[in-house]
C-alpha cells in the first residue's frame, strides 16, 4: 500500500509531550531563558518542539562543555543504550536530560526527520547529528497539492544534498515529501553515497527519467525505489534498462505515478534477476498481458500494482487467474488504472489474503465490486471510487470487519453534480466496520445523523476527513448546518488527531473543536465559520495543534492574534483567501521574531484592498529564507 | 423611434446582439423589460446547441449537460494527478487550466476560475452568478449590461478593460487576463460599440 510504516511515520505529527517553547525568546525579551545546558550551541531538530532552545549566534563547539569529571564508561554505556531508542520523540526527550545525554543522542541518532525543510538549515542539522544514515525531509505544505501555491515556491532538495554529500558519506536512505528535486540532484545523490539503499519520493517534482537513470545505474546497493504521486517528466530515457546486469538487491520498485512508456522486456529481465523483489507497482502503460509475464517471474511479491489492467491489441488471452493464484504472499493490491472489468475475476484467488486494496482508479460498479469484496474479509485498507455507490459501501461494511482505513474518492470531482455516495454509505460503514481508524470520504450530500452515528460506532477513529464537495452544504435532510456532526466526532472520538471539515459550519462547530479536540494535531478548514470567534476557539482550545490549514473562511487579524501563545509549537499555519490584512500579518511578525511569516501572492497581481491572499507561516531557527521567489514577501520583525 | 419590446423569458434575445453592419441607431433600439437568465449573443446560442451533448467529466450520459458550475481553484481537494487521470478518459483536453482571477467590487477576496471549463459566455456568466451569489443582467452589444447591478469586465492582453461579451468567445479566452465584476454604474463607459 501507499503507506508503509515509514510513510506513516512521515505523516505523523510532532510531539505528544507538551513542548518547551520558544516563547520566552520573544515575548519576554528581558528574561534570559538560557539555562546553562540549553544555552550551548544546541539546535532544534525541527521535527520536534520539545528540544527547542535559544540558539546562540556563534555555535559553540561541544568540546568546551566537557564536564570536569568525564565518565567515559558512562558515556559509552549511554551511547549503546541509546542505539535502541528509535522514536524521534523519545530521542528528543532524551537529548534534554543533560549535556552528555544531548551529546550521546546526537552521535547516535541515525534517522533524521525534518518536518519542514525551512525550519532548520542543513548546516545546523549536520553539525548536530553526525552519523545519520537516513533522512526524512518534508517541504511544501499540503495545500500546494491543490494548486493553491504558485509553482517554484521553494522546497529545493539541492542545498540539503550538497551539505549531506560531504557530511553523511554513509547515507543509505532518503525520503522526501513535497520537495523539488532535479535530475542533477539525483545524479549527485547517486554519485555521493556508495552504500545508498532506499529512495522514496512522495509528491515531489522537478526531475525526469534522466534522473531516474542515474539512480538505476549508479546505486549498486539499491533496495528501494519508490515514486509515489510524484511527477516525472518524460526525457525519453529508458531508465529501466539502466539497472546493472546481474542480480540486484531490489526489494521495492514503485513507479505507478510515472507517466512514461516502459521497456517491458527490460522490466521482465530486471524482475527475473531481482530475487528479493517484494513490492512492484507498475504504471498504466503496462498492459495486463505484460503484467502476466511479470507476475509469473515474481510469485514472491507481497505488494502488486497491476498497471492498466486492460489489454492491448495482440495481447493473448492468458490464464490470469493462475498467475494470481501463484502469488501466495500477496497482501496488497493496487493499480487497475484503465480497468476492463471483465478481467476482475482474475484476482479472486488473492482476495482472502488481502489486507490492502486500492481501487481508487477503477471505475467499477457495486455489482462488479461485490464478488471481490465479499471475499476480502481480512481487508484493513480500502481505497475506492464512489462509482460503487452507497450499495457498494454496504457490501464493504458487510464483509470487511477488520477495516482500519477507508478512502472514497469522487469520480466526478465537481460541485453540484449528483453524487453516488451519501450519508447512507457512511452510516453503513460505521455500522459494519467498527475498528475504523481513518476515513476520507468525498460526497455531495451528508447528514449530521450519519456523522454522529460514525462518532459513536467507531471509537477508534484517529483521522476523520469528510469532504462535502458542494460548498456550504447543509444537512440535506434537516437543513441544519453540519455543526452537530463534527461536534460529535470531536466529542466521541477520543483518539482523534486529524480532522478535515466541510459543509455549512458556523462558529459553533469550532467551539466544539476547541472544547473537545484536545488531541487534534492537524486541522483542515475550507469555506467554514462565521467570524473570528471560530478560529479563536480552535487556537485557544487545541493545545496539540501542529498543522492548521484554512482557506476561504472569514477569519481575520483578531483571530490571528489569538494564537500568539501557540504558534511556536506548530509546524505551520496556512491561511488563504481569508480576511487577513497586511497590517495584521505584520503584527504577528513583530510579535514573533522566530516565525517566518510569508505572504504569498499569485503571479505578480497587485493587492486588492489591503487583504492578504495567502499567509504561510512557520517557526524557524534560520530566519527568512534566501531562496524566496519574488511573489513571496517575508515580513520582517522590524518591518 | 424607440420601442419597448417584451421578451419571453426563454427568448434568446438574438436581435439585440446580432452582429451586423450598419450604424448604431439605424435600427430601433430595443429595451429589455425584464432580466432573463439567458444571456444572448449569436455565438452563445450556437455554441450551446452544438455543445449540448458534451458532458463535463464523470459518467454523464444525459443529452444536454447543464452548464458547469464555477470551478473554484483547488476545490474539491483532489490532487490534479488523480483528477486528470480520471478525466483523461473522457476528455481529450490536457490538464492544464486557464486560470484567471475574478474579483468583485465590494468582496474582500478573489476567486480563481478555469476558463477552459466553460464553452461559452452563457456558462461563464451563470458560473459567476453562482459563485458570487448575484445576478448579472443581460448583455447587449449596444448597451452592455445596462440595467443590471453588476457588469462583468475583463482585462485583456493589452491591459484594456473590456466588457465581457464584446468579442467572440475564443478570442475572449485567449486574451482575458483577469475578470472583474464591476458595479453596473461604473461599467457604463465600457463596451459601447
Tab-separated table of N, CA, C and O in Angstrom, chain A residues 145-148 178 203 229 256-257 259 284 337-338 360-361 363 383 385 409-416 442 467-469 471 526-527 551-552 577-579 602 605-606 608-609 611 613, chain B residues 56-59 62 68-90 99 101 103 106-112 117 130-131 133 155 177-178:
chain	number	residue	atom	x	y	z
A	145	UNK	N	-0.657	20.907	-3.084
A	145	UNK	CA	-1.127	19.829	-3.970
A	145	UNK	C	-2.337	20.259	-4.783
A	145	UNK	O	-2.669	19.613	-5.780
A	146	UNK	N	-3.045	21.285	-4.314
A	146	UNK	CA	-4.307	21.643	-4.957
A	146	UNK	C	-4.185	22.972	-5.693
A	146	UNK	O	-5.141	23.743	-5.783
A	147	UNK	N	-3.004	23.250	-6.194
A	147	UNK	CA	-2.776	24.468	-6.979
A	147	UNK	C	-3.004	25.748	-6.193
A	147	UNK	O	-3.273	26.779	-6.787
A	148	UNK	N	-2.911	25.686	-4.877
A	148	UNK	CA	-3.102	26.908	-4.105
A	148	UNK	C	-1.799	27.647	-3.872
A	148	UNK	O	-1.769	28.691	-3.234
A	178	UNK	N	6.961	16.293	-0.903
A	178	UNK	CA	6.673	17.649	-1.395
A	178	UNK	C	7.933	18.500	-1.499
A	178	UNK	O	7.953	19.662	-1.082
A	203	UNK	N	5.058	12.868	-3.667
A	203	UNK	CA	4.534	14.180	-4.073
A	203	UNK	C	5.641	15.162	-4.418
A	203	UNK	O	5.566	16.350	-4.082
A	229	UNK	N	2.986	9.279	-6.174
A	229	UNK	CA	2.278	10.518	-6.534
A	229	UNK	C	3.247	11.635	-6.877
A	229	UNK	O	3.046	12.785	-6.515
A	256	UNK	N	4.112	3.666	-10.132
A	256	UNK	CA	2.785	3.732	-10.748
A	256	UNK	C	2.381	5.141	-11.154
A	256	UNK	O	1.473	5.319	-11.952
A	257	UNK	N	3.072	6.135	-10.630
A	257	UNK	CA	2.711	7.516	-10.991
A	257	UNK	C	3.491	8.036	-12.193
A	257	UNK	O	3.224	9.132	-12.678
A	259	UNK	N	4.357	8.729	-15.716
A	259	UNK	CA	3.537	8.711	-16.932
A	259	UNK	C	4.382	8.527	-18.184
A	259	UNK	O	4.258	9.263	-19.141
A	284	UNK	N	0.520	2.847	-15.698
A	284	UNK	CA	-0.619	2.461	-16.518
A	284	UNK	C	-0.249	2.171	-17.965
A	284	UNK	O	-1.112	1.851	-18.765
A	337	UNK	N	-5.563	0.856	-13.444
A	337	UNK	CA	-5.654	2.239	-13.897
A	337	UNK	C	-6.609	2.426	-15.053
A	337	UNK	O	-7.128	3.504	-15.264
A	338	UNK	N	-6.787	1.434	-15.879
A	338	UNK	CA	-7.704	1.563	-17.024
A	338	UNK	C	-8.518	0.287	-17.102
A	338	UNK	O	-8.730	-0.262	-18.173
A	360	UNK	N	-8.895	2.897	-6.306
A	360	UNK	CA	-9.277	4.305	-6.454
A	360	UNK	C	-9.081	4.864	-7.852
A	360	UNK	O	-9.354	6.042	-8.095
A	361	UNK	N	-8.607	4.049	-8.759
A	361	UNK	CA	-8.593	4.461	-10.165
A	361	UNK	C	-9.492	3.577	-11.010
A	361	UNK	O	-9.481	3.658	-12.234
A	363	UNK	N	-13.007	2.478	-12.254
A	363	UNK	CA	-14.390	2.904	-12.388
A	363	UNK	C	-15.281	1.669	-12.454
A	363	UNK	O	-15.630	1.185	-13.528
A	383	UNK	N	-9.169	1.652	-0.641
A	383	UNK	CA	-9.352	2.914	-1.344
A	383	UNK	C	-10.215	2.618	-2.560
A	383	UNK	O	-9.956	1.652	-3.295
A	385	UNK	N	-13.332	4.283	-5.641
A	385	UNK	CA	-14.048	5.407	-6.255
A	385	UNK	C	-15.523	5.340	-5.878
A	385	UNK	O	-16.067	4.246	-5.701
A	409	UNK	N	-13.009	8.198	-3.088
A	409	UNK	CA	-12.695	9.332	-3.951
A	409	UNK	C	-13.820	9.554	-4.946
A	409	UNK	O	-14.487	8.609	-5.369
A	410	UNK	N	-14.001	10.785	-5.393
A	410	UNK	CA	-15.067	11.057	-6.353
A	410	UNK	C	-14.599	10.824	-7.779
A	410	UNK	O	-13.514	11.262	-8.165
A	411	UNK	N	-15.453	10.182	-8.542
A	411	UNK	CA	-15.092	10.006	-9.937
A	411	UNK	C	-15.321	11.311	-10.683
A	411	UNK	O	-14.694	11.588	-11.697
A	412	UNK	N	-16.192	12.109	-10.156
A	412	UNK	CA	-16.507	13.388	-10.775
A	412	UNK	C	-16.259	14.479	-9.755
A	412	UNK	O	-17.100	14.764	-8.907
A	413	UNK	N	-15.074	15.061	-9.809
A	413	UNK	CA	-14.652	15.981	-8.743
A	413	UNK	C	-15.166	17.380	-8.993
A	413	UNK	O	-14.408	18.322	-9.159
A	414	UNK	N	-16.458	17.512	-9.017
A	414	UNK	CA	-17.047	18.830	-9.217
A	414	UNK	C	-18.114	19.054	-8.176
A	414	UNK	O	-18.643	18.107	-7.599
A	415	UNK	N	-18.435	20.292	-7.980
A	415	UNK	CA	-19.571	20.601	-7.125
A	415	UNK	C	-20.858	20.434	-7.906
A	415	UNK	O	-20.858	20.417	-9.113
A	416	UNK	N	-21.907	20.355	-7.182
A	416	UNK	CA	-23.241	20.475	-7.785
A	416	UNK	C	-23.525	19.440	-8.860
A	416	UNK	O	-24.176	19.725	-9.845
A	442	UNK	N	-15.425	11.555	0.213
A	442	UNK	CA	-15.937	12.636	-0.627
A	442	UNK	C	-17.386	12.329	-0.972
A	442	UNK	O	-17.719	11.211	-1.352
A	467	UNK	N	-15.352	15.343	3.099
A	467	UNK	CA	-15.393	16.437	2.148
A	467	UNK	C	-16.731	16.434	1.425
A	467	UNK	O	-16.954	15.657	0.489
A	468	UNK	N	-17.628	17.311	1.890
A	468	UNK	CA	-18.884	17.524	1.184
A	468	UNK	C	-18.559	18.524	0.088
A	468	UNK	O	-18.248	19.686	0.366
A	469	UNK	N	-18.606	18.057	-1.137
A	469	UNK	CA	-17.988	18.838	-2.209
A	469	UNK	C	-18.712	20.137	-2.526
A	469	UNK	O	-18.080	21.101	-2.951
A	471	UNK	N	-19.915	23.540	-1.645
A	471	UNK	CA	-19.538	24.397	-0.534
A	471	UNK	C	-20.766	24.860	0.239
A	471	UNK	O	-21.817	25.070	-0.331
A	526	UNK	N	-12.186	24.641	5.246
A	526	UNK	CA	-12.430	25.314	3.972
A	526	UNK	C	-13.871	25.811	3.941
A	526	UNK	O	-14.787	25.054	4.237
A	527	UNK	N	-14.055	27.055	3.555
A	527	UNK	CA	-15.391	27.630	3.378
A	527	UNK	C	-16.250	27.422	4.615
A	527	UNK	O	-17.384	26.948	4.523
A	551	UNK	N	-8.724	27.750	4.284
A	551	UNK	CA	-8.933	28.535	3.061
A	551	UNK	C	-10.354	29.071	3.013
A	551	UNK	O	-11.277	28.442	3.529
A	552	UNK	N	-10.480	30.257	2.418
A	552	UNK	CA	-11.803	30.812	2.122
A	552	UNK	C	-12.729	30.802	3.325
A	552	UNK	O	-13.881	30.363	3.230
A	577	UNK	N	-7.146	33.220	1.215
A	577	UNK	CA	-8.464	33.796	0.930
A	577	UNK	C	-9.297	33.959	2.187
A	577	UNK	O	-10.498	33.665	2.197
A	578	UNK	N	-8.665	34.400	3.240
A	578	UNK	CA	-9.381	34.731	4.475
A	578	UNK	C	-9.443	36.252	4.589
A	578	UNK	O	-9.343	36.937	3.595
A	579	UNK	N	-9.594	36.739	5.796
A	579	UNK	CA	-9.730	38.203	5.936
A	579	UNK	C	-8.530	38.804	6.644
A	579	UNK	O	-8.666	39.719	7.456
A	602	UNK	N	-0.311	35.644	-6.038
A	602	UNK	CA	-0.247	34.900	-7.289
A	602	UNK	C	0.217	35.778	-8.421
A	602	UNK	O	-0.302	36.847	-8.638
A	605	UNK	N	0.217	39.705	-9.080
A	605	UNK	CA	-1.001	40.507	-9.012
A	605	UNK	C	-0.844	41.608	-7.988
A	605	UNK	O	-0.160	41.437	-6.998
A	606	UNK	N	-1.506	42.727	-8.244
A	606	UNK	CA	-1.470	43.740	-7.183
A	606	UNK	C	-2.413	43.352	-6.076
A	606	UNK	O	-3.275	42.527	-6.246
A	608	UNK	N	-5.441	43.556	-3.732
A	608	UNK	CA	-6.821	44.025	-3.777
A	608	UNK	C	-7.175	44.474	-2.379
A	608	UNK	O	-7.057	43.696	-1.446
A	609	UNK	N	-7.586	45.669	-2.242
A	609	UNK	CA	-7.763	46.248	-0.910
A	609	UNK	C	-6.495	46.004	-0.111
A	609	UNK	O	-5.396	46.060	-0.637
A	611	UNK	N	-6.088	43.189	1.743
A	611	UNK	CA	-6.136	41.820	2.218
A	611	UNK	C	-4.996	40.982	1.666
A	611	UNK	O	-4.497	41.195	0.566
A	613	UNK	N	-3.593	37.549	0.257
A	613	UNK	CA	-4.098	36.372	-0.457
A	613	UNK	C	-3.795	35.087	0.313
A	613	UNK	O	-4.678	34.314	0.625
B	56	UNK	N	-19.405	16.983	-18.889
B	56	UNK	CA	-18.253	17.553	-18.200
B	56	UNK	C	-17.752	16.583	-17.173
B	56	UNK	O	-18.140	16.605	-16.034
B	57	UNK	N	-16.905	15.694	-17.633
B	57	UNK	CA	-16.309	14.729	-16.709
B	57	UNK	C	-17.336	13.716	-16.248
B	57	UNK	O	-18.529	13.845	-16.485
B	58	UNK	N	-16.871	12.724	-15.604
B	58	UNK	CA	-17.784	11.787	-14.969
B	58	UNK	C	-18.573	10.958	-15.948
B	58	UNK	O	-18.279	10.904	-17.139
B	59	UNK	N	-19.582	10.346	-15.474
B	59	UNK	CA	-20.346	9.423	-16.303
B	59	UNK	C	-21.610	10.057	-16.821
B	59	UNK	O	-22.676	9.462	-16.807
B	62	UNK	N	-26.383	12.158	-20.005
B	62	UNK	CA	-27.556	12.911	-20.453
B	62	UNK	C	-27.256	13.617	-21.761
B	62	UNK	O	-26.105	13.889	-22.092
B	68	UNK	N	-21.534	23.915	-16.642
B	68	UNK	CA	-20.696	23.583	-15.493
B	68	UNK	C	-20.708	24.746	-14.515
B	68	UNK	O	-20.561	25.884	-14.891
B	69	UNK	N	-20.899	24.420	-13.280
B	69	UNK	CA	-20.837	25.451	-12.258
B	69	UNK	C	-19.387	25.895	-12.080
B	69	UNK	O	-18.467	25.230	-12.499
B	70	UNK	N	-19.227	26.990	-11.405
B	70	UNK	CA	-17.898	27.549	-11.212
B	70	UNK	C	-16.981	26.536	-10.556
B	70	UNK	O	-17.334	25.921	-9.575
B	71	UNK	N	-15.810	26.391	-11.116
B	71	UNK	CA	-14.833	25.508	-10.517
B	71	UNK	C	-13.869	26.368	-9.736
B	71	UNK	O	-13.030	27.045	-10.310
B	72	UNK	N	-14.019	26.350	-8.456
B	72	UNK	CA	-13.107	27.093	-7.605
B	72	UNK	C	-11.770	26.363	-7.612
B	72	UNK	O	-11.724	25.141	-7.545
B	73	UNK	N	-10.691	27.158	-7.667
B	73	UNK	CA	-9.375	26.524	-7.728
B	73	UNK	C	-9.133	25.670	-6.495
B	73	UNK	O	-9.407	26.071	-5.376
B	74	UNK	N	-8.613	24.487	-6.733
B	74	UNK	CA	-8.228	23.640	-5.624
B	74	UNK	C	-9.393	23.073	-4.843
B	74	UNK	O	-9.221	22.592	-3.730
B	75	UNK	N	-10.568	23.115	-5.429
B	75	UNK	CA	-11.720	22.547	-4.719
B	75	UNK	C	-12.537	21.719	-5.684
B	75	UNK	O	-12.840	22.176	-6.779
B	76	UNK	N	-12.978	20.540	-5.311
B	76	UNK	CA	-12.639	19.851	-4.067
B	76	UNK	C	-11.170	19.447	-4.035
B	76	UNK	O	-10.524	19.374	-5.072
B	77	UNK	N	-10.672	19.201	-2.858
B	77	UNK	CA	-9.227	18.974	-2.711
B	77	UNK	C	-8.794	17.597	-3.211
B	77	UNK	O	-8.577	16.675	-2.447
B	78	UNK	N	-8.689	17.512	-4.521
B	78	UNK	CA	-8.192	16.282	-5.147
B	78	UNK	C	-6.915	16.662	-5.883
B	78	UNK	O	-6.889	17.669	-6.567
B	79	UNK	N	-5.910	15.852	-5.745
B	79	UNK	CA	-4.678	16.142	-6.460
B	79	UNK	C	-4.921	16.116	-7.958
B	79	UNK	O	-5.654	15.271	-8.455
B	80	UNK	N	-4.278	17.020	-8.652
B	80	UNK	CA	-4.554	17.133	-10.090
B	80	UNK	C	-4.199	15.852	-10.824
B	80	UNK	O	-4.818	15.514	-11.825
B	81	UNK	N	-3.209	15.122	-10.298
B	81	UNK	CA	-2.871	13.857	-10.949
B	81	UNK	C	-4.090	12.947	-10.990
B	81	UNK	O	-4.415	12.352	-12.008
B	82	UNK	N	-4.784	12.871	-9.887
B	82	UNK	CA	-5.951	11.997	-9.810
B	82	UNK	C	-7.077	12.524	-10.685
B	82	UNK	O	-7.712	11.789	-11.423
B	83	UNK	N	-7.314	13.813	-10.599
B	83	UNK	CA	-8.369	14.425	-11.413
B	83	UNK	C	-8.116	14.179	-12.880
B	83	UNK	O	-9.010	13.802	-13.627
B	84	UNK	N	-6.880	14.440	-13.296
B	84	UNK	CA	-6.558	14.323	-14.715
B	84	UNK	C	-6.639	12.882	-15.173
B	84	UNK	O	-7.088	12.592	-16.269
B	85	UNK	N	-6.198	11.981	-14.326
B	85	UNK	CA	-6.206	10.574	-14.692
B	85	UNK	C	-7.624	10.102	-14.966
B	85	UNK	O	-7.879	9.401	-15.930
B	86	UNK	N	-8.550	10.522	-14.125
B	86	UNK	CA	-9.916	10.045	-14.303
B	86	UNK	C	-10.594	10.749	-15.455
B	86	UNK	O	-11.386	10.169	-16.177
B	87	UNK	N	-10.259	12.018	-15.628
B	87	UNK	CA	-10.915	12.749	-16.697
B	87	UNK	C	-10.302	12.473	-18.046
B	87	UNK	O	-10.927	12.664	-19.065
B	88	UNK	N	-9.067	12.022	-18.044
B	88	UNK	CA	-8.354	11.846	-19.312
B	88	UNK	C	-9.096	10.884	-20.222
B	88	UNK	O	-9.028	10.991	-21.433
B	89	UNK	N	-9.788	9.963	-19.615
B	89	UNK	CA	-10.524	9.025	-20.447
B	89	UNK	C	-11.725	9.675	-21.099
B	89	UNK	O	-12.208	9.231	-22.118
B	90	UNK	N	-12.224	10.746	-20.491
B	90	UNK	CA	-13.422	11.363	-21.035
B	90	UNK	C	-13.086	12.470	-22.025
B	90	UNK	O	-13.621	12.534	-23.110
B	99	UNK	N	-6.306	29.575	-15.821
B	99	UNK	CA	-6.848	30.180	-14.608
B	99	UNK	C	-6.758	31.690	-14.659
B	99	UNK	O	-5.724	32.254	-15.007
B	101	UNK	N	-8.040	35.261	-12.376
B	101	UNK	CA	-8.606	35.737	-11.120
B	101	UNK	C	-9.893	36.472	-11.400
B	101	UNK	O	-10.021	37.161	-12.404
B	103	UNK	N	-12.369	39.168	-9.477
B	103	UNK	CA	-12.635	39.977	-8.302
B	103	UNK	C	-14.003	40.612	-8.461
B	103	UNK	O	-14.510	40.758	-9.566
B	106	UNK	N	-16.366	45.151	-3.840
B	106	UNK	CA	-17.035	45.002	-2.553
B	106	UNK	C	-16.723	43.691	-1.866
B	106	UNK	O	-16.896	43.567	-0.663
B	107	UNK	N	-16.244	42.716	-2.604
B	107	UNK	CA	-15.874	41.450	-1.945
B	107	UNK	C	-14.399	41.513	-1.573
B	107	UNK	O	-13.589	41.983	-2.343
B	108	UNK	N	-14.049	41.045	-0.389
B	108	UNK	CA	-12.686	41.243	0.078
B	108	UNK	C	-11.659	40.317	-0.548
B	108	UNK	O	-10.486	40.594	-0.491
B	109	UNK	N	-12.063	39.230	-1.103
B	109	UNK	CA	-11.032	38.353	-1.645
B	109	UNK	C	-11.431	37.836	-3.010
B	109	UNK	O	-12.564	37.917	-3.425
B	110	UNK	N	-10.434	37.316	-3.653
B	110	UNK	CA	-10.595	36.948	-5.056
B	110	UNK	C	-10.920	35.481	-5.202
B	110	UNK	O	-10.620	34.663	-4.354
B	111	UNK	N	-11.491	35.184	-6.321
B	111	UNK	CA	-11.662	33.790	-6.718
B	111	UNK	C	-10.781	33.551	-7.916
B	111	UNK	O	-10.372	34.478	-8.595
B	112	UNK	N	-10.557	32.305	-8.158
B	112	UNK	CA	-9.865	31.961	-9.388
B	112	UNK	C	-10.719	30.960	-10.113
B	112	UNK	O	-11.293	30.065	-9.521
B	117	UNK	N	-12.953	25.419	-18.627
B	117	UNK	CA	-14.089	24.594	-18.243
B	117	UNK	C	-15.357	25.022	-18.966
B	117	UNK	O	-16.282	24.233	-19.136
B	130	UNK	N	-23.377	32.249	-9.825
B	130	UNK	CA	-23.459	31.268	-8.753
B	130	UNK	C	-22.351	31.457	-7.729
B	130	UNK	O	-22.553	31.315	-6.534
B	131	UNK	N	-21.203	31.797	-8.226
B	131	UNK	CA	-20.035	31.926	-7.358
B	131	UNK	C	-20.180	33.113	-6.418
B	131	UNK	O	-19.819	33.044	-5.252
B	133	UNK	N	-23.078	34.821	-5.935
B	133	UNK	CA	-24.454	34.963	-5.461
B	133	UNK	C	-25.050	36.298	-5.882
B	133	UNK	O	-25.479	37.113	-5.063
B	155	UNK	N	-9.771	42.225	-18.164
B	155	UNK	CA	-8.596	42.926	-18.659
B	155	UNK	C	-7.978	42.068	-19.744
B	155	UNK	O	-7.738	40.877	-19.543
B	177	UNK	N	-7.029	38.230	-19.222
B	177	UNK	CA	-6.033	38.014	-18.169
B	177	UNK	C	-6.670	37.915	-16.798
B	177	UNK	O	-6.215	37.188	-15.933
B	178	UNK	N	-7.678	38.697	-16.593
B	178	UNK	CA	-8.425	38.562	-15.361
B	178	UNK	C	-9.789	39.218	-15.494
B	178	UNK	O	-10.027	40.013	-16.375
